[in-house]
Amino acid sequence: MSAGLAFDDRRHRYTLDGKRIPSVTTILGVLDKPGLPYWSAGLVARDAITNHDYWGQRIHNGEDPEQVIRDLKRTPWKERDKAARRGTRIHQVLEAAAHGDPTDCPRDLLPMAQQAVDLLDREDVRTLETEARGHNRELWYAGTIDLIATVRGETWLLDWKSSRSVHETHVMQVAAYAHMGTILTIDGEEKPMPHIDRLGIIHISDSDAALIDVGDPDGPAWDMFQAAHTIHSHMWEITNMIKEEA
């Protein structure tokens, strides 16, 4: 394994040469997501109604209502963690499918695994790398690439997405990955990032899978990621100034 790049699975943190380096998804976290507050509010409201007997009984038993409110407010984070655990399992299955071996698949993920295999065959996707960690030393960020493959003679950088829809940040994510200078393969070999011709999202569900061409690595998504990176890096500078003055 490279002495430079390391990943802490428990904390989900990258370090490069012993220094913490932000992930692509962390950097993109500075962008406004207007749908997120509505999603969070909806989860809390649904939990309050669906489990009204449970929440009402806690108050009836004399528990501090503020504590009940605090627990209800945690609902979106509990749902996020549940989705993250399922996402990890899905990626393990899709990684195996990319290597042509979707065996030992949990029963509930079999339909999705079959959709993945069918799409890869249909689009003639030939795997080069899966789950390769990489970094951009100049802009100082890191991340993990789902799939690098050839598609119809071109080299594509691809990301699996099982969300309801594909978002702008998903495109920025693959653009950022394509501009990493060095990757660490799943076998621990360090090598230069291959030249990437196209970016793609594989949008997958139990009943369908589609390869979405999201453009050139040097297109607008790369410009947008660099803008988010500037905001993220300056945010830390401002935060440190505030702490020094406090």
mmCIF file of C-alpha atoms in Angstrom:
data_model
loop_
_atom_site.group_PDB
_atom_site.id
_atom_site.type_symbol
_atom_site.label_atom_id
_atom_site.label_comp_id
_atom_site.label_asym_id
_atom_site.label_seq_id
_atom_site.Cartn_x
_atom_site.Cartn_y
_atom_site.Cartn_z
ATOM 1 C CA MET A 1 0.000 0.000 0.000
ATOM 2 C CA SER A 2 1.099 3.540 -0.682
ATOM 3 C CA ALA A 3 2.874 5.198 2.210
ATOM 4 C CA GLY A 4 1.137 8.403 1.149
ATOM 5 C CA LEU A 5 -2.616 7.834 0.983
ATOM 6 C CA ALA A 6 -4.483 6.057 3.765
ATOM 7 C CA PHE A 7 -8.152 5.654 4.650
ATOM 8 C CA ASP A 8 -9.711 5.200 8.084
ATOM 9 C CA ASP A 9 -12.848 3.098 7.561
ATOM 10 C CA ARG A 10 -14.203 3.756 11.054
ATOM 11 C CA ARG A 11 -13.974 7.529 10.807
ATOM 12 C CA HIS A 12 -14.329 7.607 7.020
ATOM 13 C CA ARG A 13 -11.314 9.905 6.752
ATOM 14 C CA TYR A 14 -8.435 10.134 4.308
ATOM 15 C CA THR A 15 -4.872 11.111 5.136
ATOM 16 C CA LEU A 16 -2.055 11.849 2.718
ATOM 17 C CA ASP A 17 1.529 11.787 3.990
ATOM 18 C CA GLY A 18 0.113 11.691 7.505
ATOM 19 C CA LYS A 19 -2.001 14.851 7.005
ATOM 20 C CA ARG A 20 -5.761 14.864 6.842
ATOM 21 C CA ILE A 21 -7.080 15.473 3.321
ATOM 22 C CA PRO A 22 -10.750 16.252 2.588
ATOM 23 C CA SER A 23 -12.834 13.917 0.480
ATOM 24 C CA VAL A 24 -14.655 14.981 -2.673
ATOM 25 C CA THR A 25 -18.017 14.482 -0.950
ATOM 26 C CA THR A 26 -16.914 16.608 2.013
ATOM 27 C CA ILE A 27 -15.958 19.448 -0.323
ATOM 28 C CA LEU A 28 -19.283 19.204 -2.153
ATOM 29 C CA GLY A 29 -21.012 19.479 1.221
ATOM 30 C CA VAL A 30 -20.582 23.280 1.047
ATOM 31 C CA LEU A 31 -23.199 23.447 -1.720
ATOM 32 C CA ASP A 32 -26.778 24.286 -0.874
ATOM 33 C CA LYS A 33 -29.217 21.383 -1.169
ATOM 34 C CA PRO A 34 -32.662 23.049 -1.085
ATOM 35 C CA GLY A 35 -34.535 19.761 -0.980
ATOM 36 C CA LEU A 36 -32.743 18.531 2.140
ATOM 37 C CA PRO A 37 -34.727 20.543 4.764
ATOM 38 C CA TYR A 38 -38.024 19.314 3.261
ATOM 39 C CA TRP A 39 -36.755 15.735 3.273
ATOM 40 C CA SER A 40 -35.643 16.030 6.907
ATOM 41 C CA ALA A 41 -38.887 17.673 8.029
ATOM 42 C CA GLY A 42 -40.891 14.991 6.233
ATOM 43 C CA LEU A 43 -38.999 12.182 7.984
ATOM 44 C CA VAL A 44 -39.566 13.717 11.409
ATOM 45 C CA ALA A 45 -43.266 14.322 10.710
ATOM 46 C CA ARG A 46 -43.730 10.768 9.395
ATOM 47 C CA ASP A 47 -41.968 9.303 12.438
ATOM 48 C CA ALA A 48 -44.104 11.392 14.815
ATOM 49 C CA ILE A 49 -47.335 10.218 13.167
ATOM 50 C CA THR A 50 -46.391 6.592 12.492
ATOM 51 C CA ASN A 51 -45.034 6.064 16.025
ATOM 52 C CA HIS A 52 -47.324 8.473 17.866
ATOM 53 C CA ASP A 53 -48.111 5.887 20.552
ATOM 54 C CA TYR A 54 -44.401 5.530 21.386
ATOM 55 C CA TRP A 55 -43.674 9.263 21.502
ATOM 56 C CA GLY A 56 -46.922 10.031 23.336
ATOM 57 C CA GLN A 57 -46.237 7.335 25.955
ATOM 58 C CA ARG A 58 -42.831 8.811 26.736
ATOM 59 C CA ILE A 59 -44.408 12.194 27.416
ATOM 60 C CA HIS A 60 -47.277 10.572 29.360
ATOM 61 C CA ASN A 61 -44.693 8.799 31.536
ATOM 62 C CA GLY A 62 -43.304 12.147 32.603
ATOM 63 C CA GLU A 63 -40.196 12.285 30.424
ATOM 64 C CA ASP A 64 -38.868 15.757 29.675
ATOM 65 C CA PRO A 65 -40.556 16.848 26.402
ATOM 66 C CA GLU A 66 -37.312 18.528 25.326
ATOM 67 C CA GLN A 67 -35.564 15.155 25.384
ATOM 68 C CA VAL A 68 -38.358 13.641 23.278
ATOM 69 C CA ILE A 69 -37.976 16.504 20.790
ATOM 70 C CA ARG A 70 -34.220 15.983 20.647
ATOM 71 C CA ASP A 71 -34.720 12.283 19.886
ATOM 72 C CA LEU A 72 -37.293 13.047 17.179
ATOM 73 C CA LYS A 73 -34.891 15.513 15.577
ATOM 74 C CA ARG A 74 -32.347 12.693 15.199
ATOM 75 C CA THR A 75 -34.654 10.819 12.792
ATOM 76 C CA PRO A 76 -33.007 12.136 9.569
ATOM 77 C CA TRP A 77 -29.552 11.098 10.802
ATOM 78 C CA LYS A 78 -30.800 7.610 11.689
ATOM 79 C CA GLU A 79 -32.283 7.284 8.200
ATOM 80 C CA ARG A 80 -29.057 8.586 6.660
ATOM 81 C CA ASP A 81 -26.995 5.983 8.525
ATOM 82 C CA LYS A 82 -29.401 3.221 7.493
ATOM 83 C CA ALA A 83 -29.134 4.296 3.853
ATOM 84 C CA ALA A 84 -25.332 4.421 4.135
ATOM 85 C CA ARG A 85 -25.210 0.837 5.440
ATOM 86 C CA ARG A 86 -27.397 -0.350 2.556
ATOM 87 C CA GLY A 87 -25.287 1.670 0.130
ATOM 88 C CA THR A 88 -22.144 -0.108 1.323
ATOM 89 C CA ARG A 89 -23.747 -3.505 0.733
ATOM 90 C CA ILE A 90 -24.957 -2.439 -2.723
ATOM 91 C CA HIS A 91 -21.483 -1.260 -3.728
ATOM 92 C CA GLN A 92 -19.970 -4.572 -2.682
ATOM 93 C CA VAL A 93 -22.409 -6.413 -4.937
ATOM 94 C CA LEU A 94 -21.900 -4.017 -7.856
ATOM 95 C CA GLU A 95 -18.128 -4.274 -7.529
ATOM 96 C CA ALA A 96 -18.422 -8.051 -7.838
ATOM 97 C CA ALA A 97 -20.736 -7.616 -10.844
ATOM 98 C CA ALA A 98 -18.159 -5.334 -12.506
ATOM 99 C CA HIS A 99 -15.700 -8.217 -12.291
ATOM 100 C CA GLY A 100 -18.270 -10.580 -13.762
ATOM 101 C CA ASP A 101 -18.845 -12.479 -10.524
ATOM 102 C CA PRO A 102 -22.008 -11.382 -8.664
ATOM 103 C CA THR A 103 -21.875 -14.502 -6.495
ATOM 104 C CA ASP A 104 -22.496 -14.724 -2.774
ATOM 105 C CA CYS A 105 -25.054 -11.963 -3.162
ATOM 106 C CA PRO A 106 -27.607 -11.241 -0.391
ATOM 107 C CA ARG A 107 -31.050 -12.314 -1.550
ATOM 108 C CA ASP A 108 -32.522 -8.808 -1.260
ATOM 109 C CA LEU A 109 -29.849 -7.444 -3.624
ATOM 110 C CA LEU A 110 -30.088 -10.164 -6.292
ATOM 111 C CA PRO A 111 -32.435 -8.160 -8.574
ATOM 112 C CA MET A 112 -30.059 -5.188 -8.544
ATOM 113 C CA ALA A 113 -27.047 -7.423 -9.170
ATOM 114 C CA GLN A 114 -28.782 -8.916 -12.201
ATOM 115 C CA GLN A 115 -29.610 -5.441 -13.532
ATOM 116 C CA ALA A 116 -25.916 -4.512 -13.145
ATOM 117 C CA VAL A 117 -24.699 -7.579 -15.028
ATOM 118 C CA ASP A 118 -27.239 -7.032 -17.821
ATOM 119 C CA LEU A 119 -26.236 -3.371 -18.241
ATOM 120 C CA LEU A 120 -22.506 -4.096 -18.276
ATOM 121 C CA ASP A 121 -23.058 -6.742 -20.953
ATOM 122 C CA ARG A 122 -25.454 -4.562 -22.960
ATOM 123 C CA GLU A 123 -23.110 -1.546 -23.006
ATOM 124 C CA ASP A 124 -19.973 -3.693 -23.445
ATOM 125 C CA VAL A 125 -18.416 -2.231 -20.277
ATOM 126 C CA ARG A 126 -14.974 -3.762 -19.707
ATOM 127 C CA THR A 127 -13.622 -3.214 -16.207
ATOM 128 C CA LEU A 128 -10.173 -1.709 -15.670
ATOM 129 C CA GLU A 129 -10.317 -0.683 -11.985
ATOM 130 C CA THR A 130 -12.852 -0.851 -9.181
ATOM 131 C CA GLU A 131 -12.862 0.847 -5.772
ATOM 132 C CA ALA A 132 -9.613 2.682 -6.507
ATOM 133 C CA ARG A 133 -8.696 5.341 -3.966
ATOM 134 C CA GLY A 134 -7.007 8.416 -5.349
ATOM 135 C CA HIS A 135 -5.886 11.951 -4.636
ATOM 136 C CA ASN A 136 -5.182 15.301 -6.215
ATOM 137 C CA ARG A 137 -2.095 16.647 -4.476
ATOM 138 C CA GLU A 138 -2.285 20.129 -6.019
ATOM 139 C CA LEU A 139 -5.861 20.909 -4.926
ATOM 140 C CA TRP A 140 -5.560 18.588 -1.904
ATOM 141 C CA TYR A 141 -8.531 16.237 -2.013
ATOM 142 C CA ALA A 142 -9.090 12.483 -2.124
ATOM 143 C CA GLY A 143 -11.815 9.995 -2.901
ATOM 144 C CA THR A 144 -12.758 6.484 -3.982
ATOM 145 C CA ILE A 145 -13.672 5.718 -7.588
ATOM 146 C CA ASP A 146 -16.386 3.112 -8.147
ATOM 147 C CA LEU A 147 -15.342 2.017 -11.623
ATOM 148 C CA ILE A 148 -12.926 2.815 -14.446
ATOM 149 C CA ALA A 149 -13.781 0.901 -17.601
ATOM 150 C CA THR A 150 -13.679 0.950 -21.365
ATOM 151 C CA VAL A 151 -16.980 1.555 -23.114
ATOM 152 C CA ARG A 152 -17.046 1.305 -26.908
ATOM 153 C CA GLY A 153 -13.298 1.870 -27.104
ATOM 154 C CA GLU A 154 -13.150 4.894 -24.766
ATOM 155 C CA THR A 155 -12.038 5.036 -21.123
ATOM 156 C CA TRP A 156 -14.840 6.077 -18.804
ATOM 157 C CA LEU A 157 -14.874 6.964 -15.106
ATOM 158 C CA LEU A 158 -18.172 5.706 -13.695
ATOM 159 C CA ASP A 159 -20.078 5.976 -10.442
ATOM 160 C CA TRP A 160 -22.886 3.681 -9.275
ATOM 161 C CA LYS A 161 -25.960 5.523 -7.965
ATOM 162 C CA SER A 162 -29.020 3.828 -6.476
ATOM 163 C CA SER A 163 -30.697 7.082 -5.352
ATOM 164 C CA ARG A 164 -34.106 8.032 -6.740
ATOM 165 C CA SER A 165 -32.545 10.452 -9.202
ATOM 166 C CA VAL A 166 -29.181 11.697 -10.424
ATOM 167 C CA HIS A 167 -28.136 15.114 -9.091
ATOM 168 C CA GLU A 168 -25.721 17.807 -10.233
ATOM 169 C CA THR A 169 -23.350 16.978 -7.363
ATOM 170 C CA HIS A 170 -23.034 13.415 -8.687
ATOM 171 C CA VAL A 171 -21.622 14.800 -11.934
ATOM 172 C CA MET A 172 -19.244 17.120 -10.063
ATOM 173 C CA GLN A 173 -18.098 14.120 -8.044
ATOM 174 C CA VAL A 174 -16.986 12.063 -11.043
ATOM 175 C CA ALA A 175 -15.377 15.130 -12.623
ATOM 176 C CA ALA A 176 -13.285 15.603 -9.469
ATOM 177 C CA TYR A 177 -12.279 11.935 -9.470
ATOM 178 C CA ALA A 178 -11.161 12.181 -13.100
ATOM 179 C CA HIS A 179 -8.720 14.937 -12.131
ATOM 180 C CA MET A 180 -6.954 12.969 -9.413
ATOM 181 C CA GLY A 181 -3.319 12.469 -10.327
ATOM 182 C CA THR A 182 -2.631 9.157 -8.572
ATOM 183 C CA ILE A 183 -4.773 6.145 -7.757
ATOM 184 C CA LEU A 184 -4.274 3.239 -5.411
ATOM 185 C CA THR A 185 -5.830 0.093 -6.874
ATOM 186 C CA ILE A 186 -7.871 -2.387 -4.880
ATOM 187 C CA ASP A 187 -4.743 -4.598 -4.855
ATOM 188 C CA GLY A 188 -2.655 -1.814 -3.286
ATOM 189 C CA GLU A 189 -0.724 -0.824 -6.401
ATOM 190 C CA GLU A 190 -0.062 2.894 -6.845
ATOM 191 C CA LYS A 191 -0.278 4.149 -10.428
ATOM 192 C CA PRO A 192 -1.020 7.347 -12.378
ATOM 193 C CA MET A 193 -4.639 8.078 -13.153
ATOM 194 C CA PRO A 194 -5.310 6.847 -16.696
ATOM 195 C CA HIS A 195 -6.537 9.347 -19.272
ATOM 196 C CA ILE A 196 -10.320 9.590 -18.943
ATOM 197 C CA ASP A 197 -12.350 10.240 -22.091
ATOM 198 C CA ARG A 198 -15.878 10.354 -20.646
ATOM 199 C CA LEU A 199 -17.714 10.574 -17.356
ATOM 200 C CA GLY A 200 -20.748 8.444 -16.579
ATOM 201 C CA ILE A 201 -23.302 7.590 -13.928
ATOM 202 C CA ILE A 202 -24.774 4.096 -13.746
ATOM 203 C CA HIS A 203 -28.226 4.698 -12.268
ATOM 204 C CA ILE A 204 -29.527 1.417 -10.940
ATOM 205 C CA SER A 205 -32.539 -0.054 -9.155
ATOM 206 C CA ASP A 206 -34.109 -3.480 -8.691
ATOM 207 C CA SER A 207 -35.992 -3.096 -11.973
ATOM 208 C CA ASP A 208 -33.774 -1.027 -14.238
ATOM 209 C CA ALA A 209 -30.231 0.184 -14.941
ATOM 210 C CA ALA A 210 -29.063 2.960 -17.244
ATOM 211 C CA LEU A 211 -25.674 4.319 -18.262
ATOM 212 C CA ILE A 212 -25.902 8.120 -18.295
ATOM 213 C CA ASP A 213 -23.223 9.988 -20.219
ATOM 214 C CA VAL A 214 -22.457 13.104 -18.144
ATOM 215 C CA GLY A 215 -19.864 14.616 -20.385
ATOM 216 C CA ASP A 216 -16.239 15.511 -20.707
ATOM 217 C CA PRO A 217 -13.939 15.517 -17.647
ATOM 218 C CA ASP A 218 -13.018 19.150 -18.401
ATOM 219 C CA GLY A 219 -16.617 20.298 -18.793
ATOM 220 C CA PRO A 220 -18.723 22.569 -16.559
ATOM 221 C CA ALA A 221 -18.916 20.013 -13.747
ATOM 222 C CA TRP A 222 -15.156 20.350 -13.224
ATOM 223 C CA ASP A 223 -15.457 24.156 -13.087
ATOM 224 C CA MET A 224 -18.255 23.824 -10.537
ATOM 225 C CA PHE A 225 -16.263 21.437 -8.370
ATOM 226 C CA GLN A 226 -13.286 23.807 -8.358
ATOM 227 C CA ALA A 227 -15.610 26.613 -7.233
ATOM 228 C CA ALA A 228 -16.902 24.423 -4.389
ATOM 229 C CA HIS A 229 -13.300 23.557 -3.511
ATOM 230 C CA THR A 230 -12.444 27.276 -3.250
ATOM 231 C CA ILE A 231 -15.384 27.875 -0.915
ATOM 232 C CA HIS A 232 -14.458 24.859 1.219
ATOM 233 C CA SER A 233 -10.795 25.842 1.583
ATOM 234 C CA HIS A 234 -11.548 29.494 2.390
ATOM 235 C CA MET A 235 -14.221 28.429 4.865
ATOM 236 C CA TRP A 236 -11.515 26.800 6.971
ATOM 237 C CA GLU A 237 -9.396 29.943 6.810
ATOM 238 C CA ILE A 238 -12.289 32.088 8.042
ATOM 239 C CA THR A 239 -13.187 29.576 10.757
ATOM 240 C CA ASN A 240 -9.608 29.584 12.052
ATOM 241 C CA MET A 241 -9.566 33.408 12.061
ATOM 242 C CA ILE A 242 -12.720 33.459 14.153
ATOM 243 C CA LYS A 243 -11.244 30.963 16.607
ATOM 244 C CA GLU A 244 -8.049 32.977 16.937
ATOM 245 C CA GLU A 245 -10.009 36.156 17.705
ATOM 246 C CA ALA A 246 -12.367 34.464 20.189
#
